PDB file of C-alpha atoms in Angstrom:
ATOM      1  CA  UNK M   1      25.251  11.062  -2.031  1.00  0.00           C
ATOM      2  CA  UNK M   2      24.578  13.364  -4.948  1.00  0.00           C
ATOM      3  CA  UNK M   3      22.246  13.690  -7.902  1.00  0.00           C
ATOM      4  CA  UNK M   4      24.546  11.686 -10.156  1.00  0.00           C
ATOM      5  CA  UNK M   5      24.184   8.717  -7.802  1.00  0.00           C
ATOM      6  CA  UNK M   6      20.418   8.942  -8.297  1.00  0.00           C
ATOM      7  CA  UNK M   7      20.791   9.144 -12.079  1.00  0.00           C
ATOM      8  CA  UNK M   8      23.042   6.084 -12.010  1.00  0.00           C
ATOM      9  CA  UNK M   9      20.487   4.168  -9.904  1.00  0.00           C
ATOM     10  CA  UNK M  10      17.702   5.054 -12.337  1.00  0.00           C
ATOM     11  CA  UNK M  11      19.807   3.760 -15.225  1.00  0.00           C
ATOM     12  CA  UNK M  12      20.826   0.541 -13.464  1.00  0.00           C
ATOM     13  CA  UNK M  13      17.191  -0.128 -12.612  1.00  0.00           C
ATOM     14  CA  UNK M  14      16.060   0.091 -16.222  1.00  0.00           C
ATOM     15  CA  UNK M  15      14.773   3.650 -16.226  1.00  0.00           C
ATOM     16  CA  UNK M  16      14.210   5.128 -19.675  1.00  0.00           C
ATOM     17  CA  UNK M  17      14.605   8.759 -20.716  1.00  0.00           C
ATOM     18  CA  UNK M  18      11.175   9.691 -19.353  1.00  0.00           C
ATOM     19  CA  UNK M  19      12.305   8.522 -15.916  1.00  0.00           C
ATOM     20  CA  UNK M  20      15.693  10.225 -16.202  1.00  0.00           C
ATOM     21  CA  UNK M  21      13.889  13.466 -17.038  1.00  0.00           C
ATOM     22  CA  UNK M  22      12.443  13.407 -13.514  1.00  0.00           C
ATOM     23  CA  UNK M  23      15.791  13.075 -11.773  1.00  0.00           C
ATOM     24  CA  UNK M  24      15.805  16.748 -10.732  1.00  0.00           C
ATOM     25  CA  UNK M  25      12.303  16.609  -9.263  1.00  0.00           C
ATOM     26  CA  UNK M  26      12.973  13.374  -7.392  1.00  0.00           C
ATOM     27  CA  UNK M  27      16.351  14.630  -6.172  1.00  0.00           C
ATOM     28  CA  UNK M  28      14.657  17.685  -4.635  1.00  0.00           C
ATOM     29  CA  UNK M  29      12.422  15.384  -2.588  1.00  0.00           C
ATOM     30  CA  UNK M  30      15.303  13.139  -1.562  1.00  0.00           C
ATOM     31  CA  UNK M  31      17.374  16.153  -0.545  1.00  0.00           C
ATOM     32  CA  UNK M  32      14.519  17.275   1.693  1.00  0.00           C
ATOM     33  CA  UNK M  33      14.491  13.848   3.347  1.00  0.00           C
ATOM     34  CA  UNK M  34      18.278  13.888   3.689  1.00  0.00           C
ATOM     35  CA  UNK M  35      18.183  17.178   5.581  1.00  0.00           C
ATOM     36  CA  UNK M  36      15.957  15.685   8.279  1.00  0.00           C
ATOM     37  CA  UNK M  37      18.729  13.253   9.218  1.00  0.00           C
ATOM     38  CA  UNK M  38      16.198  10.422   9.569  1.00  0.00           C
ATOM     39  CA  UNK M  39      16.287   8.730   6.177  1.00  0.00           C
ATOM     40  CA  UNK M  40      19.909   7.740   5.704  1.00  0.00           C
ATOM     41  CA  UNK M  41      19.089   4.043   5.299  1.00  0.00           C
ATOM     42  CA  UNK M  42      16.339   4.697   2.738  1.00  0.00           C
ATOM     43  CA  UNK M  43      18.596   6.958   0.663  1.00  0.00           C
ATOM     44  CA  UNK M  44      21.496   4.517   0.851  1.00  0.00           C
ATOM     45  CA  UNK M  45      19.309   1.667  -0.396  1.00  0.00           C
ATOM     46  CA  UNK M  46      17.785   3.775  -3.156  1.00  0.00           C
ATOM     47  CA  UNK M  47      21.124   5.022  -4.506  1.00  0.00           C
ATOM     48  CA  UNK M  48      22.499   1.459  -4.589  1.00  0.00           C
ATOM     49  CA  UNK M  49      19.419  -0.053  -6.278  1.00  0.00           C
ATOM     50  CA  UNK M  50      19.965  -2.050  -9.470  1.00  0.00           C
ATOM     51  CA  UNK M  51      16.611  -3.811  -9.787  1.00  0.00           C
ATOM     52  CA  UNK M  52      13.469  -2.188 -11.189  1.00  0.00           C
ATOM     53  CA  UNK M  53      10.968  -3.592  -8.680  1.00  0.00           C
ATOM     54  CA  UNK M  54      13.162  -2.787  -5.683  1.00  0.00           C
ATOM     55  CA  UNK M  55      13.934   0.694  -6.997  1.00  0.00           C
ATOM     56  CA  UNK M  56      10.256   1.527  -7.568  1.00  0.00           C
ATOM     57  CA  UNK M  57       9.371   0.245  -4.091  1.00  0.00           C
ATOM     58  CA  UNK M  58      12.013   2.526  -2.559  1.00  0.00           C
ATOM     59  CA  UNK M  59      10.798   5.456  -4.667  1.00  0.00           C
ATOM     60  CA  UNK M  60       7.306   4.831  -3.294  1.00  0.00           C
ATOM     61  CA  UNK M  61       8.672   5.001   0.240  1.00  0.00           C
ATOM     62  CA  UNK M  62      10.489   8.238  -0.596  1.00  0.00           C
ATOM     63  CA  UNK M  63       7.423   9.914  -2.092  1.00  0.00           C
ATOM     64  CA  UNK M  64       5.293   8.774   0.843  1.00  0.00           C
ATOM     65  CA  UNK M  65       7.775  10.108   3.384  1.00  0.00           C
ATOM     66  CA  UNK M  66       8.220  13.388   1.513  1.00  0.00           C
ATOM     67  CA  UNK M  67       4.501  14.169   1.550  1.00  0.00           C
ATOM     68  CA  UNK M  68       4.494  13.876   5.346  1.00  0.00           C
ATOM     69  CA  UNK M  69       7.726  15.771   5.888  1.00  0.00           C
ATOM     70  CA  UNK M  70       6.685  18.550   3.501  1.00  0.00           C
ATOM     71  CA  UNK M  71       3.732  19.215   5.806  1.00  0.00           C
ATOM     72  CA  UNK M  72       5.900  19.206   8.916  1.00  0.00           C
ATOM     73  CA  UNK M  73       4.665  15.743   9.932  1.00  0.00           C
ATOM     74  CA  UNK M  74       7.673  13.734  11.080  1.00  0.00           C
ATOM     75  CA  UNK M  75       8.048  10.044  10.348  1.00  0.00           C
ATOM     76  CA  UNK M  76      10.579   7.602  11.761  1.00  0.00           C
ATOM     77  CA  UNK M  77      12.005   5.172   9.213  1.00  0.00           C
ATOM     78  CA  UNK M  78      12.548   1.437   9.840  1.00  0.00           C
ATOM     79  CA  UNK M  79      11.336   0.852  13.383  1.00  0.00           C
ATOM     80  CA  UNK M  80      10.843  -2.270  15.486  1.00  0.00           C
ATOM     81  CA  UNK M  81       7.877  -2.706  17.786  1.00  0.00           C
ATOM     82  CA  UNK M  82      10.058  -4.982  19.906  1.00  0.00           C
ATOM     83  CA  UNK M  83      13.848  -4.872  19.886  1.00  0.00           C
ATOM     84  CA  UNK M  84      14.155  -8.665  19.911  1.00  0.00           C
ATOM     85  CA  UNK M  85      12.274  -9.080  16.620  1.00  0.00           C
ATOM     86  CA  UNK M  86      14.298  -9.188  13.423  1.00  0.00           C
ATOM     87  CA  UNK M  87      11.505  -7.708  11.331  1.00  0.00           C
ATOM     88  CA  UNK M  88      11.090  -3.930  11.206  1.00  0.00           C
ATOM     89  CA  UNK M  89       8.219  -1.758   9.986  1.00  0.00           C
ATOM     90  CA  UNK M  90       8.748   0.911   7.344  1.00  0.00           C
ATOM     91  CA  UNK M  91       7.432   4.011   9.117  1.00  0.00           C
ATOM     92  CA  UNK M  92       6.202   5.228  12.492  1.00  0.00           C
ATOM     93  CA  UNK M  93       4.035   8.322  12.861  1.00  0.00           C
ATOM     94  CA  UNK M  94       3.155   9.576  16.352  1.00  0.00           C
ATOM     95  CA  UNK M  95      -0.113  11.505  16.184  1.00  0.00           C
ATOM     96  CA  UNK M  96      -1.695  13.910  18.628  1.00  0.00           C
ATOM     97  CA  UNK M  97      -3.448  11.986  21.361  1.00  0.00           C
ATOM     98  CA  UNK M  98      -0.602   9.537  21.804  1.00  0.00           C
ATOM     99  CA  UNK M  99      -1.277   6.867  19.203  1.00  0.00           C
ATOM    100  CA  UNK M 100       1.723   5.402  17.414  1.00  0.00           C
ATOM    101  CA  UNK M 101       0.753   4.567  13.840  1.00  0.00           C
ATOM    102  CA  UNK M 102       2.941   1.962  12.133  1.00  0.00           C
ATOM    103  CA  UNK M 103       2.907   1.969   8.321  1.00  0.00           C
ATOM    104  CA  UNK M 104       4.192  -1.003   6.317  1.00  0.00           C
ATOM    105  CA  UNK M 105       4.315  -0.244   2.563  1.00  0.00           C
ATOM    106  CA  UNK M 106       3.919  -2.477  -0.472  1.00  0.00           C
ATOM    107  CA  UNK M 107       3.955  -1.600  -4.163  1.00  0.00           C
ATOM    108  CA  UNK M 108       1.333  -3.627  -6.038  1.00  0.00           C
ATOM    109  CA  UNK M 109       2.262  -3.883  -9.703  1.00  0.00           C
ATOM    110  CA  UNK M 110       0.114  -5.013 -12.592  1.00  0.00           C
ATOM    111  CA  UNK M 111       0.107  -8.782 -13.061  1.00  0.00           C
ATOM    112  CA  UNK M 112       2.005 -10.287 -15.968  1.00  0.00           C
ATOM    113  CA  UNK M 113      -1.144 -12.073 -17.188  1.00  0.00           C
ATOM    114  CA  UNK M 114      -3.016  -8.775 -17.563  1.00  0.00           C
ATOM    115  CA  UNK M 115      -0.005  -7.157 -19.237  1.00  0.00           C
ATOM    116  CA  UNK M 116       0.207 -10.061 -21.705  1.00  0.00           C
ATOM    117  CA  UNK M 117      -3.544  -9.785 -22.352  1.00  0.00           C
ATOM    118  CA  UNK M 118      -3.166  -6.112 -23.210  1.00  0.00           C
ATOM    119  CA  UNK M 119      -0.249  -6.827 -25.541  1.00  0.00           C
ATOM    120  CA  UNK M 120      -2.224  -9.581 -27.293  1.00  0.00           C
ATOM    121  CA  UNK M 121      -5.194  -7.289 -27.844  1.00  0.00           C
ATOM    122  CA  UNK M 122      -2.940  -4.516 -29.131  1.00  0.00           C
ATOM    123  CA  UNK M 123      -1.549  -6.933 -31.701  1.00  0.00           C
ATOM    124  CA  UNK M 124      -5.049  -7.786 -32.906  1.00  0.00           C
ATOM    125  CA  UNK M 125      -6.477  -4.324 -33.228  1.00  0.00           C
ATOM    126  CA  UNK M 126      -5.236  -0.755 -33.357  1.00  0.00           C
ATOM    127  CA  UNK M 127      -7.555   0.474 -30.627  1.00  0.00           C
ATOM    128  CA  UNK M 128      -7.063  -1.222 -27.273  1.00  0.00           C
ATOM    129  CA  UNK M 129     -10.171  -2.013 -25.288  1.00  0.00           C
ATOM    130  CA  UNK M 130     -10.464  -4.317 -22.323  1.00  0.00           C
ATOM    131  CA  UNK M 131     -13.581  -5.484 -20.577  1.00  0.00           C
ATOM    132  CA  UNK M 132     -12.874  -7.009 -17.194  1.00  0.00           C
ATOM    133  CA  UNK M 133     -15.799  -9.060 -15.993  1.00  0.00           C
ATOM    134  CA  UNK M 134     -16.868  -9.833 -12.464  1.00  0.00           C
ATOM    135  CA  UNK M 135     -14.517 -12.808 -12.178  1.00  0.00           C
ATOM    136  CA  UNK M 136     -11.545 -10.721 -13.270  1.00  0.00           C
ATOM    137  CA  UNK M 137     -12.372  -8.028 -10.734  1.00  0.00           C
ATOM    138  CA  UNK M 138     -12.821 -10.638  -8.026  1.00  0.00           C
ATOM    139  CA  UNK M 139      -9.410 -12.113  -8.848  1.00  0.00           C
ATOM    140  CA  UNK M 140      -7.793  -8.678  -8.571  1.00  0.00           C
ATOM    141  CA  UNK M 141      -9.487  -7.928  -5.255  1.00  0.00           C
ATOM    142  CA  UNK M 142      -8.258 -11.278  -3.935  1.00  0.00           C
ATOM    143  CA  UNK M 143      -4.757 -10.413  -5.176  1.00  0.00           C
ATOM    144  CA  UNK M 144      -4.911  -7.181  -3.189  1.00  0.00           C
ATOM    145  CA  UNK M 145      -6.002  -9.144  -0.128  1.00  0.00           C
ATOM    146  CA  UNK M 146      -3.130 -11.590  -0.532  1.00  0.00           C
ATOM    147  CA  UNK M 147      -0.713  -8.679  -0.844  1.00  0.00           C
ATOM    148  CA  UNK M 148      -1.949  -7.235   2.442  1.00  0.00           C
ATOM    149  CA  UNK M 149      -1.771 -10.665   4.064  1.00  0.00           C
ATOM    150  CA  UNK M 150       1.821 -11.108   2.895  1.00  0.00           C
ATOM    151  CA  UNK M 151       2.858  -8.069   4.919  1.00  0.00           C
ATOM    152  CA  UNK M 152       1.405  -9.506   8.130  1.00  0.00           C
ATOM    153  CA  UNK M 153       1.849 -13.291   7.967  1.00  0.00           C
ATOM    154  CA  UNK M 154       3.653 -15.932   5.936  1.00  0.00           C
ATOM    155  CA  UNK M 155       2.028 -18.576   3.729  1.00  0.00           C
ATOM    156  CA  UNK M 156       1.581 -20.809   6.770  1.00  0.00           C
ATOM    157  CA  UNK M 157      -0.234 -18.092   8.709  1.00  0.00           C
ATOM    158  CA  UNK M 158       2.688 -17.338  11.027  1.00  0.00           C
ATOM    159  CA  UNK M 159       2.934 -13.646  12.044  1.00  0.00           C
ATOM    160  CA  UNK M 160       5.782 -11.702  10.414  1.00  0.00           C
ATOM    161  CA  UNK M 161       4.923  -8.078  11.302  1.00  0.00           C
ATOM    162  CA  UNK M 162       3.027  -6.030  13.868  1.00  0.00           C
ATOM    163  CA  UNK M 163       3.791  -7.806  17.122  1.00  0.00           C
ATOM    164  CA  UNK M 164       2.971  -4.982  19.520  1.00  0.00           C
ATOM    165  CA  UNK M 165       0.029  -5.350  21.857  1.00  0.00           C
ATOM    166  CA  UNK M 166       0.461  -1.851  23.291  1.00  0.00           C
ATOM    167  CA  UNK M 167      -2.821   0.017  23.641  1.00  0.00           C
ATOM    168  CA  UNK M 168      -1.477   2.992  21.671  1.00  0.00           C
ATOM    169  CA  UNK M 169      -0.164   0.938  18.707  1.00  0.00           C
ATOM    170  CA  UNK M 170      -2.094   1.296  15.437  1.00  0.00           C
ATOM    171  CA  UNK M 171      -1.023  -1.105  12.668  1.00  0.00           C
ATOM    172  CA  UNK M 172      -1.633  -0.153   9.034  1.00  0.00           C
ATOM    173  CA  UNK M 173      -0.596  -1.877   5.812  1.00  0.00           C
ATOM    174  CA  UNK M 174      -0.105   0.604   2.978  1.00  0.00           C
ATOM    175  CA  UNK M 175      -0.644  -0.627  -0.585  1.00  0.00           C
ATOM    176  CA  UNK M 176       0.038   1.358  -3.746  1.00  0.00           C
ATOM    177  CA  UNK M 177      -2.841   0.020  -5.833  1.00  0.00           C
ATOM    178  CA  UNK M 178      -2.490   2.464  -8.732  1.00  0.00           C
ATOM    179  CA  UNK M 179      -2.011  -0.249 -11.360  1.00  0.00           C
ATOM    180  CA  UNK M 180      -4.490  -2.752  -9.954  1.00  0.00           C
ATOM    181  CA  UNK M 181      -7.553  -3.636 -12.062  1.00  0.00           C
ATOM    182  CA  UNK M 182      -5.931  -1.903 -15.033  1.00  0.00           C
ATOM    183  CA  UNK M 183      -5.813   1.366 -13.140  1.00  0.00           C
ATOM    184  CA  UNK M 184      -9.577   1.458 -12.572  1.00  0.00           C
ATOM    185  CA  UNK M 185      -9.607   0.458  -8.891  1.00  0.00           C
ATOM    186  CA  UNK M 186     -12.060   2.586  -6.920  1.00  0.00           C
ATOM    187  CA  UNK M 187     -13.357   2.971  -3.393  1.00  0.00           C
ATOM    188  CA  UNK M 188     -15.759   0.041  -3.821  1.00  0.00           C
ATOM    189  CA  UNK M 189     -12.866  -2.316  -4.586  1.00  0.00           C
ATOM    190  CA  UNK M 190     -11.047  -1.090  -1.473  1.00  0.00           C
ATOM    191  CA  UNK M 191     -14.173  -1.674   0.600  1.00  0.00           C
ATOM    192  CA  UNK M 192     -14.578  -5.154  -0.888  1.00  0.00           C
ATOM    193  CA  UNK M 193     -10.989  -6.092  -0.058  1.00  0.00           C
ATOM    194  CA  UNK M 194     -11.310  -5.039   3.572  1.00  0.00           C
ATOM    195  CA  UNK M 195     -14.996  -5.221   4.529  1.00  0.00           C
ATOM    196  CA  UNK M 196     -16.402  -7.611   1.907  1.00  0.00           C
ATOM    197  CA  UNK M 197     -19.653  -7.753  -0.033  1.00  0.00           C
ATOM    198  CA  UNK M 198     -21.930  -6.416   2.754  1.00  0.00           C
ATOM    199  CA  UNK M 199     -20.082  -3.078   2.662  1.00  0.00           C
ATOM    200  CA  UNK M 200     -21.098  -2.189  -0.908  1.00  0.00           C
ATOM    201  CA  UNK M 201     -24.243  -2.014  -2.992  1.00  0.00           C
ATOM    202  CA  UNK M 202     -25.248  -5.212  -4.787  1.00  0.00           C
ATOM    203  CA  UNK M 203     -23.995  -4.020  -8.175  1.00  0.00           C
ATOM    204  CA  UNK M 204     -20.421  -3.865  -6.807  1.00  0.00           C
ATOM    205  CA  UNK M 205     -20.447  -7.230  -5.020  1.00  0.00           C
ATOM    206  CA  UNK M 206     -18.052  -9.934  -6.236  1.00  0.00           C
ATOM    207  CA  UNK M 207     -18.580 -12.759  -3.701  1.00  0.00           C
ATOM    208  CA  UNK M 208     -15.660 -11.510  -1.642  1.00  0.00           C
ATOM    209  CA  UNK M 209     -15.055 -12.087   2.062  1.00  0.00           C
ATOM    210  CA  UNK M 210     -13.300  -8.992   3.372  1.00  0.00           C
ATOM    211  CA  UNK M 211     -10.109  -9.203   5.402  1.00  0.00           C
ATOM    212  CA  UNK M 212     -11.910  -7.537   8.302  1.00  0.00           C
ATOM    213  CA  UNK M 213     -15.322  -9.142   7.727  1.00  0.00           C
ATOM    214  CA  UNK M 214     -16.706 -11.217  10.593  1.00  0.00           C
ATOM    215  CA  UNK M 215     -17.543 -14.864   9.939  1.00  0.00           C
ATOM    216  CA  UNK M 216     -21.148 -16.065  10.326  1.00  0.00           C
ATOM    217  CA  UNK M 217     -22.579 -19.500  11.006  1.00  0.00           C
ATOM    218  CA  UNK M 218     -24.699 -19.461   7.845  1.00  0.00           C
ATOM    219  CA  UNK M 219     -21.704 -18.960   5.542  1.00  0.00           C
ATOM    220  CA  UNK M 220     -20.498 -22.008   3.520  1.00  0.00           C
ATOM    221  CA  UNK M 221     -17.396 -23.956   4.546  1.00  0.00           C
ATOM    222  CA  UNK M 222     -15.151 -22.275   1.974  1.00  0.00           C
ATOM    223  CA  UNK M 223     -15.929 -18.939   3.632  1.00  0.00           C
ATOM    224  CA  UNK M 224     -15.248 -20.378   7.090  1.00  0.00           C
ATOM    225  CA  UNK M 225     -11.871 -21.531   5.776  1.00  0.00           C
ATOM    226  CA  UNK M 226     -11.074 -18.041   4.493  1.00  0.00           C
ATOM    227  CA  UNK M 227     -12.214 -16.497   7.767  1.00  0.00           C
ATOM    228  CA  UNK M 228      -9.782 -18.779   9.577  1.00  0.00           C
ATOM    229  CA  UNK M 229      -7.017 -17.677   7.225  1.00  0.00           C
ATOM    230  CA  UNK M 230      -7.843 -14.024   7.979  1.00  0.00           C
ATOM    231  CA  UNK M 231      -8.199 -14.496  11.757  1.00  0.00           C
ATOM    232  CA  UNK M 232      -4.745 -13.185  12.642  1.00  0.00           C
ATOM    233  CA  UNK M 233      -5.042 -10.100  10.457  1.00  0.00           C
ATOM    234  CA  UNK M 234      -8.485  -9.271  11.904  1.00  0.00           C
ATOM    235  CA  UNK M 235      -6.973  -9.386  15.379  1.00  0.00           C
ATOM    236  CA  UNK M 236      -3.761  -7.538  14.498  1.00  0.00           C
ATOM    237  CA  UNK M 237      -4.314  -4.985  11.741  1.00  0.00           C
ATOM    238  CA  UNK M 238      -6.200  -1.753  12.382  1.00  0.00           C
ATOM    239  CA  UNK M 239      -6.476  -0.611   8.784  1.00  0.00           C
ATOM    240  CA  UNK M 240      -5.349  -0.646   5.170  1.00  0.00           C
ATOM    241  CA  UNK M 241      -4.229   2.559   3.458  1.00  0.00           C
ATOM    242  CA  UNK M 242      -4.703   2.339  -0.309  1.00  0.00           C
ATOM    243  CA  UNK M 243      -2.428   4.693  -2.243  1.00  0.00           C
ATOM    244  CA  UNK M 244      -2.861   6.009  -5.774  1.00  0.00           C
ATOM    245  CA  UNK M 245      -0.484   8.049  -7.870  1.00  0.00           C
ATOM    246  CA  UNK M 246      -2.231  11.240  -8.913  1.00  0.00           C
ATOM    247  CA  UNK M 247      -2.534  11.266 -12.731  1.00  0.00           C
ATOM    248  CA  UNK M 248      -0.109  13.544 -14.511  1.00  0.00           C
ATOM    249  CA  UNK M 249       2.297  13.962 -11.595  1.00  0.00           C
ATOM    250  CA  UNK M 250       5.200  11.916 -12.887  1.00  0.00           C
ATOM    251  CA  UNK M 251       6.697   8.448 -13.052  1.00  0.00           C
ATOM    252  CA  UNK M 252       9.152   8.799 -10.182  1.00  0.00           C
ATOM    253  CA  UNK M 253       8.383  12.168  -8.595  1.00  0.00           C
ATOM    254  CA  UNK M 254       4.645  11.894  -8.100  1.00  0.00           C
ATOM    255  CA  UNK M 255       1.896  12.893  -5.719  1.00  0.00           C
ATOM    256  CA  UNK M 256      -0.074  10.305  -3.774  1.00  0.00           C
ATOM    257  CA  UNK M 257      -3.754  10.175  -2.881  1.00  0.00           C
ATOM    258  CA  UNK M 258      -5.465   7.652  -0.611  1.00  0.00           C
ATOM    259  CA  UNK M 259      -8.443   5.750   0.724  1.00  0.00           C
ATOM    260  CA  UNK M 260      -8.095   4.621   4.339  1.00  0.00           C
ATOM    261  CA  UNK M 261     -10.149   1.569   5.358  1.00  0.00           C
ATOM    262  CA  UNK M 262     -10.474   0.646   9.033  1.00  0.00           C
ATOM    263  CA  UNK M 263     -10.988  -2.646  10.829  1.00  0.00           C
ATOM    264  CA  UNK M 264     -14.088  -2.076  12.997  1.00  0.00           C
ATOM    265  CA  UNK M 265     -13.034  -4.897  15.327  1.00  0.00           C
ATOM    266  CA  UNK M 266      -9.802  -3.089  16.226  1.00  0.00           C
ATOM    267  CA  UNK M 267     -10.561   0.635  16.118  1.00  0.00           C
ATOM    268  CA  UNK M 268     -13.623   2.825  16.544  1.00  0.00           C
ATOM    269  CA  UNK M 269     -14.529   6.040  14.735  1.00  0.00           C
ATOM    270  CA  UNK M 270     -13.559   8.329  17.602  1.00  0.00           C
ATOM    271  CA  UNK M 271     -10.031   6.943  17.740  1.00  0.00           C
ATOM    272  CA  UNK M 272      -9.667   6.712  13.971  1.00  0.00           C
ATOM    273  CA  UNK M 273     -10.723  10.310  13.290  1.00  0.00           C
ATOM    274  CA  UNK M 274      -7.531  12.150  14.371  1.00  0.00           C
ATOM    275  CA  UNK M 275      -5.446   9.601  12.459  1.00  0.00           C
ATOM    276  CA  UNK M 276      -7.547  10.177   9.334  1.00  0.00           C
ATOM    277  CA  UNK M 277      -7.057  13.931   9.678  1.00  0.00           C
ATOM    278  CA  UNK M 278      -3.315  13.501  10.167  1.00  0.00           C
ATOM    279  CA  UNK M 279      -2.900  11.197   7.160  1.00  0.00           C
ATOM    280  CA  UNK M 280      -5.099  13.356   4.921  1.00  0.00           C
ATOM    281  CA  UNK M 281      -2.971  16.397   5.793  1.00  0.00           C
ATOM    282  CA  UNK M 282      -0.061  14.675   4.032  1.00  0.00           C
ATOM    283  CA  UNK M 283      -1.799  12.387   1.539  1.00  0.00           C
ATOM    284  CA  UNK M 284      -5.157  13.808   0.388  1.00  0.00           C
ATOM    285  CA  UNK M 285      -8.206  11.579   0.147  1.00  0.00           C
ATOM    286  CA  UNK M 286      -8.864  10.578  -3.451  1.00  0.00           C
ATOM    287  CA  UNK M 287     -11.862  12.375  -4.947  1.00  0.00           C
TER     288      UNK M 287
END
């Protein structure tokens, strides 16, 4: 595996000159991962990539892993909570205190409908301006929720990840939400997706039931139905880690920032604190 293999993968995956210009910077990160001896499968997949979406997802995994390894925080790649299960989880991080934190990553790209809307507006006027109303923001928050759900259960609600019931297992879905809501996603949107309307001030509410939000008798039937849909994830997932590419740090070789949202039904503040410190040591909290 050499730098030319990376350059070839970038080209096969549709990378333009701006992406090729970052080959050296990305190669330096990949070489660091290679030297650990723990990322052979990730590197093999990345160098053989020929599809843009798959390539970018693997690049996300590489950047995520590098930020941990660069701080001396070891990750294990592609692990199974139980040997008999076919499905594996992207990363395992063992933190001080004994908790095993399982990270399953997903790259959330901008929807085609929003991209087409932008193109249409650009054709009509020289200066692009978009105003996304409450409904549009609600739709995007729901899309984020569905992305998280898709990493835990299938469309029928059957579990697909995170099978461990061990007391020291901490299950976290990681979502790169950089491009969501036209790149304007903020901490309130992350709180809405996980904890729902009660977690934010009224001005930020979008009639959203959070993935981790408890159902109540006074809620309407449509909310009860959603709560049923989210029941497995509330009982299984400890948190959602929202990632953001730091502006100005590159297309392929970039730096990540984060917001980490916890499920209060699965983890308390005392247990979550050392994990927050550990994660923030590698991926700084977004300011």
